[in-house]
XYZ file of C-alpha atoms in Angstrom:
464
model
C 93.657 -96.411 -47.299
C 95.448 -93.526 -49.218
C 94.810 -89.713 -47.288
C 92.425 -87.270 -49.969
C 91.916 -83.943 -50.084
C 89.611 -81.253 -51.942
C 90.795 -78.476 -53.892
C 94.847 -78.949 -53.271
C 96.054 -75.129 -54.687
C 99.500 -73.853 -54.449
C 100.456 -69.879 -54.521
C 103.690 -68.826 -54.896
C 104.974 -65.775 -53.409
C 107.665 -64.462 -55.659
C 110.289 -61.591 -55.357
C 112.808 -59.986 -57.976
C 115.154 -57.045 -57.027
C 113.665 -53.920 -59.564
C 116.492 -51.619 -58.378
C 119.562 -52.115 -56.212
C 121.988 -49.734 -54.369
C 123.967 -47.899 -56.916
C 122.570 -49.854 -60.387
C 122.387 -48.303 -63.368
C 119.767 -47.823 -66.223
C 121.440 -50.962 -67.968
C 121.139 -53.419 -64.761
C 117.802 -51.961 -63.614
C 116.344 -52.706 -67.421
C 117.789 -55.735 -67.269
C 116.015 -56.397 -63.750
C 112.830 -55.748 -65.409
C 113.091 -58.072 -68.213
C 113.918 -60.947 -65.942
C 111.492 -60.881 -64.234
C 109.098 -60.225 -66.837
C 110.162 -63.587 -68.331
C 108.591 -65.441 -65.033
C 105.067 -64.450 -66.536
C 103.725 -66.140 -69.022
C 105.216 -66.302 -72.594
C 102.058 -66.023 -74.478
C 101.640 -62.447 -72.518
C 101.067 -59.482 -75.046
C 103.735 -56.857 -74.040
C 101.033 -54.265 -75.950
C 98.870 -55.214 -72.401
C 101.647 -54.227 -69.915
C 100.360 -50.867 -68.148
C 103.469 -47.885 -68.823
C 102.580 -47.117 -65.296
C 105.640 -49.624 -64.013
C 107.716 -46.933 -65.269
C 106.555 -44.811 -62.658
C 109.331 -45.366 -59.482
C 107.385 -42.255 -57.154
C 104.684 -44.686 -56.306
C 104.941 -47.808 -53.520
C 102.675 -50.109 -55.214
C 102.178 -50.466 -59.069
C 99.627 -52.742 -60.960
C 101.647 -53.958 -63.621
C 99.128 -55.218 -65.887
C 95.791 -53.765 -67.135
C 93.494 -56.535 -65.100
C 94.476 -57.413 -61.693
C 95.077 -61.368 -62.818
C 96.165 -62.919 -65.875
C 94.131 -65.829 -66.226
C 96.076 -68.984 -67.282
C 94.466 -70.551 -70.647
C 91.587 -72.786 -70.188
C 91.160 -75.561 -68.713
C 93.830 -74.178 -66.201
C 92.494 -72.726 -62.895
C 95.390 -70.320 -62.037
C 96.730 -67.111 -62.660
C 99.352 -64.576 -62.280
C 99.190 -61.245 -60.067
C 102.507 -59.149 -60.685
C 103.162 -55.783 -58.964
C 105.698 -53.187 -57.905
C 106.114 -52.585 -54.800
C 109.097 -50.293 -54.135
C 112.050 -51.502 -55.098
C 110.927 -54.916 -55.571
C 109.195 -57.025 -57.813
C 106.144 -59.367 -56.224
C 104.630 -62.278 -58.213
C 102.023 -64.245 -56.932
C 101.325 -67.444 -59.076
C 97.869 -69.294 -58.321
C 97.015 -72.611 -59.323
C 94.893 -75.487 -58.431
C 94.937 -78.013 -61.404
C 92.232 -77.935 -64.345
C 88.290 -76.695 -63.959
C 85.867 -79.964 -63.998
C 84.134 -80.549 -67.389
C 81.091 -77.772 -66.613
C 84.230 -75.298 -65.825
C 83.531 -74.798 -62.090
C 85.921 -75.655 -59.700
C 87.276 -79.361 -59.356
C 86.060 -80.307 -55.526
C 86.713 -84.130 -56.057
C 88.737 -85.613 -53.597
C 92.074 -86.418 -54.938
C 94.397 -89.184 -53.441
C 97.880 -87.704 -52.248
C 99.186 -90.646 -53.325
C 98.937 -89.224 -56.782
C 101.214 -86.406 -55.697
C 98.921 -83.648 -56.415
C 100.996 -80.841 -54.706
C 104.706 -82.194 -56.808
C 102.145 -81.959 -60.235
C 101.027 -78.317 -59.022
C 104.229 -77.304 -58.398
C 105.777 -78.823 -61.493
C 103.420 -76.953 -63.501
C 104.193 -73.754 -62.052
C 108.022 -73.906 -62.379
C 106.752 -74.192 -65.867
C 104.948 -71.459 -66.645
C 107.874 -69.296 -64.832
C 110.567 -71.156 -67.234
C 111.742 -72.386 -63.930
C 113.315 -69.374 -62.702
C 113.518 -68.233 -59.256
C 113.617 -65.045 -57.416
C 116.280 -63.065 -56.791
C 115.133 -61.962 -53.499
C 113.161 -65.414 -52.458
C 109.699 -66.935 -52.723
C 107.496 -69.137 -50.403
C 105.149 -71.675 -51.493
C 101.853 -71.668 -49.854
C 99.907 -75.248 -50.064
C 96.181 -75.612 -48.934
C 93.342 -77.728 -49.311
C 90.645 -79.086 -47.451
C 90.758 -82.318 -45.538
C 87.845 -85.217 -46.010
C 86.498 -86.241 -42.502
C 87.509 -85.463 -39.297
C 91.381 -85.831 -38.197
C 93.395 -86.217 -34.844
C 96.430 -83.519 -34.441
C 98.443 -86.435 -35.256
C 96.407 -87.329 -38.955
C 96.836 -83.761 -39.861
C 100.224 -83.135 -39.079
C 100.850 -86.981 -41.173
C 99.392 -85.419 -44.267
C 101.393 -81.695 -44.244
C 104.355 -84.250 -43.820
C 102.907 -86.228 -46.854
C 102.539 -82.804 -48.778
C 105.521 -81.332 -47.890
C 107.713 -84.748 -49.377
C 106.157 -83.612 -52.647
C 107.780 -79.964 -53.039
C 111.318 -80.928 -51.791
C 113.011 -83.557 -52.649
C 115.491 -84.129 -49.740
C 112.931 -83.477 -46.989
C 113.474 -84.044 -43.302
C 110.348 -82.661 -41.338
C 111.926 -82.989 -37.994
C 115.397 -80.775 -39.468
C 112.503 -78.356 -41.013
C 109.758 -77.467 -38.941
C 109.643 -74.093 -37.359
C 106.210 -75.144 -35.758
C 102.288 -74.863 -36.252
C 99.722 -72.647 -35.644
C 95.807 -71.710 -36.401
C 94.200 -69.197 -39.449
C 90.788 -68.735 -40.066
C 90.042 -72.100 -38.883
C 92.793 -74.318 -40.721
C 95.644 -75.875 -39.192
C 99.257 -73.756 -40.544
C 102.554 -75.479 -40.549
C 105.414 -73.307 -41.690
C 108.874 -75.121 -42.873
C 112.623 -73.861 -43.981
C 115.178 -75.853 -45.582
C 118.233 -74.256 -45.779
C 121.241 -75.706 -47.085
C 124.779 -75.847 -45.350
C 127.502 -73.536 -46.323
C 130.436 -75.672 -47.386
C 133.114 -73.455 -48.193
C 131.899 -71.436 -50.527
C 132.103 -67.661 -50.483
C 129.580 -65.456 -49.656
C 128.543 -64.975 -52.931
C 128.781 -68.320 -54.537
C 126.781 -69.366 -51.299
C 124.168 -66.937 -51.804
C 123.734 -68.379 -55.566
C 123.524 -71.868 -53.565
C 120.673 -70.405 -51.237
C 118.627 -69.079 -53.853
C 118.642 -72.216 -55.659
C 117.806 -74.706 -52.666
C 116.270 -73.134 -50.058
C 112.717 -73.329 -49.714
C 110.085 -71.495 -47.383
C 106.828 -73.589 -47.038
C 103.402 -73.197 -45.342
C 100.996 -75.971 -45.796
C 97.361 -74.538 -44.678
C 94.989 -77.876 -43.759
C 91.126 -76.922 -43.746
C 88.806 -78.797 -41.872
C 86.344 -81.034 -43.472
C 83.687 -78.720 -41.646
C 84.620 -75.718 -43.822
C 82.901 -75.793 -46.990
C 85.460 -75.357 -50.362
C 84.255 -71.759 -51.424
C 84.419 -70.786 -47.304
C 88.642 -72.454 -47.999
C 88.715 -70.709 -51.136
C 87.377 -67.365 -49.024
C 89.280 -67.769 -46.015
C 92.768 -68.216 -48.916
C 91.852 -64.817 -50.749
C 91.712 -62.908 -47.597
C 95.193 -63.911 -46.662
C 96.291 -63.352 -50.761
C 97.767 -59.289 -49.456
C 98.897 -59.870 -46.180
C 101.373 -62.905 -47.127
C 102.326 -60.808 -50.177
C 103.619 -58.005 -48.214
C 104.595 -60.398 -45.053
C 106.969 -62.654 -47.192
C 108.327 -59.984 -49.081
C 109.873 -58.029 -45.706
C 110.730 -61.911 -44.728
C 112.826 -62.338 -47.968
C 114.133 -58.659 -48.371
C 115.411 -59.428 -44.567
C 117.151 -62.533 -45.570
C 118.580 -61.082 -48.923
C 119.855 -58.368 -46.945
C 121.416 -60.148 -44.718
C 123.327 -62.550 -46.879
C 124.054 -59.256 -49.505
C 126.139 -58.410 -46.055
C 128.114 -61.371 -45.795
C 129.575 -60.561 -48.835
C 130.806 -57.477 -48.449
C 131.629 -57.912 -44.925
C 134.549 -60.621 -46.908
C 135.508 -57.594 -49.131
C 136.095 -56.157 -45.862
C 137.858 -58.231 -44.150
C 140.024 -58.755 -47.551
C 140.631 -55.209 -48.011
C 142.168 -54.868 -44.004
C 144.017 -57.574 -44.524
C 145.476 -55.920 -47.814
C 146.061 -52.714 -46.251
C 147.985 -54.178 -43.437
C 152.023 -53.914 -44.814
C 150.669 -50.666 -46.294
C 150.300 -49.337 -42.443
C 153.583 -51.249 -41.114
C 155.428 -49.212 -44.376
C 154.341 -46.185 -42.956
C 155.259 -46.815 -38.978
C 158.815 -47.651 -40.474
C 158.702 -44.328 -42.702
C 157.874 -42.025 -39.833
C 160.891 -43.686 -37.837
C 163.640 -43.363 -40.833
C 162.246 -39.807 -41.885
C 164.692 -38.676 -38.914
C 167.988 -39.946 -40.280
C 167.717 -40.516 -44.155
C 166.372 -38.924 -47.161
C 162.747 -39.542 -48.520
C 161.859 -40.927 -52.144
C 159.221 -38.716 -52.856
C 158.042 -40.007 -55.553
C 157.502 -43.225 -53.746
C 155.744 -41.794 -51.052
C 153.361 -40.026 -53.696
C 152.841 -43.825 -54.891
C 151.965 -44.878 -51.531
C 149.504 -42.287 -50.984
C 147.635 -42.756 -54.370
C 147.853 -46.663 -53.294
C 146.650 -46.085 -49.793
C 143.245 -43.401 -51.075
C 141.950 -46.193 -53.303
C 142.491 -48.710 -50.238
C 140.241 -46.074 -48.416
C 138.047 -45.500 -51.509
C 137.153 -49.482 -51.825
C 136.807 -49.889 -47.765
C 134.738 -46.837 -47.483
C 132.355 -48.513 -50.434
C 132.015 -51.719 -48.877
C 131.477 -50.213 -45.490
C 128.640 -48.297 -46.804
C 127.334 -51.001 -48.337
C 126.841 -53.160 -45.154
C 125.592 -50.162 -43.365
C 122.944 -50.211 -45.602
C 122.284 -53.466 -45.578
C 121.835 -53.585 -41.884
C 119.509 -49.895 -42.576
C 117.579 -52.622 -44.789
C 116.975 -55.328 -42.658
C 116.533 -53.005 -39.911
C 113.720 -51.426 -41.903
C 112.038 -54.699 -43.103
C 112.260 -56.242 -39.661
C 109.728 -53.477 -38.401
C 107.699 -53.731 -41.335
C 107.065 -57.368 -40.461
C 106.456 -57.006 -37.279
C 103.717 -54.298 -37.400
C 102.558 -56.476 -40.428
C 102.071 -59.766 -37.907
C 100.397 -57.334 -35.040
C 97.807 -56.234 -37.595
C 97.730 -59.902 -38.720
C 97.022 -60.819 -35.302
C 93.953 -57.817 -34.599
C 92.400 -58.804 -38.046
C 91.919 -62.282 -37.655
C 91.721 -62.295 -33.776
C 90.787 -66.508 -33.325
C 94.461 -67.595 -35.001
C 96.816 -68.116 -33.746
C 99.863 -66.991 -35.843
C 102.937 -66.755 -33.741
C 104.541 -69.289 -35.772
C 104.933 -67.411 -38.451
C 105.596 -64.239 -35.916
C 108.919 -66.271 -35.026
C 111.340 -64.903 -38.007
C 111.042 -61.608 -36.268
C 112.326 -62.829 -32.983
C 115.910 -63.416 -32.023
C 116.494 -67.205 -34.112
C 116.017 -65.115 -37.041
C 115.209 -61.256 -38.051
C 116.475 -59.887 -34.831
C 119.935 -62.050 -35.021
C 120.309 -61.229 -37.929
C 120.128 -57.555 -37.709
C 122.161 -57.849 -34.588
C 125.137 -59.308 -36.826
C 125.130 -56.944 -38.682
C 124.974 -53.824 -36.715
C 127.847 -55.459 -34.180
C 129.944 -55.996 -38.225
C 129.617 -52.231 -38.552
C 131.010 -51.482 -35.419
C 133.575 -53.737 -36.036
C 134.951 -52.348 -39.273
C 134.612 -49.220 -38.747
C 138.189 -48.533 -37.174
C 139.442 -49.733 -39.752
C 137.897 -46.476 -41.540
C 139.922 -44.409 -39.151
C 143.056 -46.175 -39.644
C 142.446 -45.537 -43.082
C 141.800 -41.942 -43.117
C 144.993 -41.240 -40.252
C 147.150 -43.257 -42.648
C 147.002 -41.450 -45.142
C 146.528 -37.995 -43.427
C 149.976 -39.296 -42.009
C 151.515 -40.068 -45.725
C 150.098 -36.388 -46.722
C 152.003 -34.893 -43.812
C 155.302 -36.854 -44.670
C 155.020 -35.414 -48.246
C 154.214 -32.126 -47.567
C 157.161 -31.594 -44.951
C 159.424 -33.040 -47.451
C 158.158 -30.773 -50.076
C 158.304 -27.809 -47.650
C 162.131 -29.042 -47.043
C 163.067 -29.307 -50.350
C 161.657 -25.780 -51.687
C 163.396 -24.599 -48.679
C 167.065 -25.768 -49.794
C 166.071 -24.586 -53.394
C 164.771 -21.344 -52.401
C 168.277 -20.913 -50.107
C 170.717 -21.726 -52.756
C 169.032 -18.768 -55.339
C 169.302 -16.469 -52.428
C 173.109 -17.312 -52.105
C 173.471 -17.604 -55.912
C 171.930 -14.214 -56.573
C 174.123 -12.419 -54.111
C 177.472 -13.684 -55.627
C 175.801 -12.644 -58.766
C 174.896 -9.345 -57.780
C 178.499 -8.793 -56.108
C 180.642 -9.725 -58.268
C 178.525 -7.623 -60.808
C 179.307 -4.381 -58.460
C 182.697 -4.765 -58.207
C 183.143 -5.760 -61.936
C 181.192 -2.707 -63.145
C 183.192 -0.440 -60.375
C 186.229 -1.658 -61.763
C 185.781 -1.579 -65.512
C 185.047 2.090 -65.717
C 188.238 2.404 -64.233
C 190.031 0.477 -67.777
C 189.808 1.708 -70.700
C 187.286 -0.386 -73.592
C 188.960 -3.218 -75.486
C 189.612 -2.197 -79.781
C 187.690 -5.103 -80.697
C 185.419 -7.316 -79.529
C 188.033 -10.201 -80.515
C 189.800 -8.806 -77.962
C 189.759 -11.449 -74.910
C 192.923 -9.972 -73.481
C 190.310 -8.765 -70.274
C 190.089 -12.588 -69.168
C 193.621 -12.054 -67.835
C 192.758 -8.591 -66.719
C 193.281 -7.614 -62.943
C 189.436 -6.084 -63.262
C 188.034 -9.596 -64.572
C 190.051 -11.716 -61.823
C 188.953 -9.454 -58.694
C 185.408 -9.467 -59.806
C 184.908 -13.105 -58.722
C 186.700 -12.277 -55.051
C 183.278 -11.199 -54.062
C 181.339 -13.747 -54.661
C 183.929 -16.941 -54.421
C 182.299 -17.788 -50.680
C 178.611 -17.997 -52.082
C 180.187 -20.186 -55.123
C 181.819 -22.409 -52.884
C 178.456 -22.769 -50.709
C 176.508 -23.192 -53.901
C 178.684 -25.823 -55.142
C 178.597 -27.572 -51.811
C 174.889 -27.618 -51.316
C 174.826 -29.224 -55.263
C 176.898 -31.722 -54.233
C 175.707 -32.642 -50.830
C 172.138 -32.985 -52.686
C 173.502 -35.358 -54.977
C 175.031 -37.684 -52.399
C 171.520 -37.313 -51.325
């Protein structure tokens, strides 16, 4: 005999970025119409509230009513909000109202795949898109008669073949617990890197991995008292999976540019050996200055990029740092509010398999790096210094040789003028007979020496 159950629902817990780390106007508008095209199609854009606009406030209503009712017969709707930086979208649904349009509490076989039709019908109404932070699926419903541990944990195993295709509940299960009197079992699938990059992996991620609780009700609970116990939980998972997926986006956001890290010191390597060979040969040959100069304009937008991407993963690890708190206190007050569940299955991401390691990678990737900074920042303090004593060298010589020039100048200009007034003027100034003068020829004794230095340095600095 097939298992049944009352009122199967599914809510989907949906996040978008709204504004990342350095985007601009362009990227954060086009942020808000993607997401915007995961509610429904038919939605008036005249009934959108201008309040979204508004980025001072931590939560925003974005529409006028708190739910957007799907069309009738459909019992669902869609609850879409700000909150921060992020976009949350909660989609409820639970199949079609019965005939009287009150809600359908026949049992229904799970044979029939109720859950895969649910589900199906969602990823329609959101054009099958997916978040660009995450989203969990939450499936509930109400058992008929009483079951053994075993007969329960059979039918979430049932249920949970329906969302994902490639299922393995033993590779999945992070474990069970208790809420408000139904049995909670909370799955990940996450697929296997296989050689992709950071980035193309994160694509991957989004695509195929797939958070799911499956919440079993008793057959002692009446459906309203399920549909009750479901609508108190509607906030706290909101909030809860949004720190859970900001923690993992995070995390994988840092992957990536801990790779343009590790590509940029990698890069910058034969940049740094250059320089350990310049500061040897500096000693015994002449510099190319205008080489150097490249180096150094090479070497600050080495620094420029790796300073970027180090920033970046600091704040990453700021992020999950942040969210990983949040989640926590979020699970304590869980765990004071409804005081007879037991919960710490879902209080496990915080712990050291997940949150905590992964904050812990990231802070220790910092840490890592950051010498790298400093290598950066003495290299080119070092390439500065190189130029600059150069510079000092050559305004030296140049500054030398106009001293020397200047005195021959002025000498042999003394003795020419003390020797001329001695002649008398030429007739005409056609008259070149003074280049063979004694006057003209014993003007230049002066200053032959500083010639003869002047012409050396010129042509010592061009066998430089």
């Amino acid at each position: 005999m097939p298992n049944t159950i009352i009122y199967p629902t599914i809510n989907l817990y949906l996040y978008d970025l709204k504004e990342g780390l350095g985007e601009d106007e362009r990227k954060v508008a086009q942020n808000s119409q993607e997401f915007w095209q995961k509610i429904d199609s038919n939605l008036d854009e005249k009934t959108l509230t201008p309040k979204h606009k508004n980025t001072d406030a931590d939560i925003i209503q974005l529409l006028d009513t708190p739910y957007h009712q799907f069309p009738a017969p459909l019992d669902g709707w869609y609850y879409p909000l700000q909150i921060g930086d992020t976009y949350a979208l909660q989609v409820n649904y639970s199949g079609k109202f019965n005939p009287n349009g009150k809600f359908n509490d026949d049992a229904q076989s799970l044979d029939e795949k109720p859950f895969y039709q649910l589900q199906q019908e969602i990823l329609q109404k959101i054009a099958h898109k997916i978040g660009t932070i995450g989203q969990t699926w939450v499936l509930s419903g109400k058992l008929t008669g009483a079951k053994t541990e075993s007969e329960i944990e059979k039918i979430a195993l049932e249920s949970y073949s329906q969302i994902l295709t490639n299922s393995n509940w033993q590779r999945d299960i992070i474990g069970k617990g208790t809420l408000l009197g139904g049995t909670l079992f909370e799955l990940w699938y996450r697929p296997e890197n296989t050689g992709l990059t950071a980035r193309e992996f994160w694509d991957k991620f989004r695509q195929e991995s797939h958070h799911i609780l499956i919440w079993l009700f008793p057959d002692n609970q009446t459906p309203d008292e399920m549909r009750q116990n479901i609508q108190f939980l509607y906030y706290d998972f909101l909030r809860l999976f949004q720190y859970r997926h900001k923690i993992i986006w995070a995390y994988h956001q840092s992957l990536y540019h801990k790779s343009l890290l590790k590509k940029e010191y990698i890069e910058i390597q034969p940049a740094i050996n250059g320089i350990r060979q310049l500061t040897q040969a500096i000693k015994n040959q002449p510099i190319n200055l205008t080489q150097i100069q490249k180096t150094l304009s090479d070497s600050l937008i080495s620094l420029s990029d790796y300073t970027l991407a180090l920033n970046y993963l600091e704040n990453q690890g700021r992020t999950i740092e942040v969210n990983l708190r949040n989640y926590e206190e979020r699970i304590n007050y869980m765990i004071k509010k409804y005081p007879r569940s037991d919960i710490k299955v879902i209080a496990k991401f915080s712990s050291e398999i997940y949150g905590a390691k992964y904050h812990r990678q990231v802070v220790s990737d910092c840490q890592n790096f950051q010498p790298g900074l400093t290598l950066l920042k003495n290299m080119n303090s070092t390439i500065q210094g190189i130029i600059n004593l150069e510079q000092t060298k050559s305004d030296r010589a140049l500054d030398d040789t106009i001293a020397i020039a200047g005195i021959g100048v002025s000498l042999s200009g003394l003795t020419a003028t003390a020797i001329s007034i001695q002649q008398p003027p030429p007739n005409s100034y056609t008259n070149f007979s003074f280049l063979a003068s004694p006057v003209f020829v014993l003007s230049f004794l002066p200053s032959a020496p500083f010639l003869i230095i002047l012409i050396y340095r010129l042509f010592h600095s061009q066998k430089k």
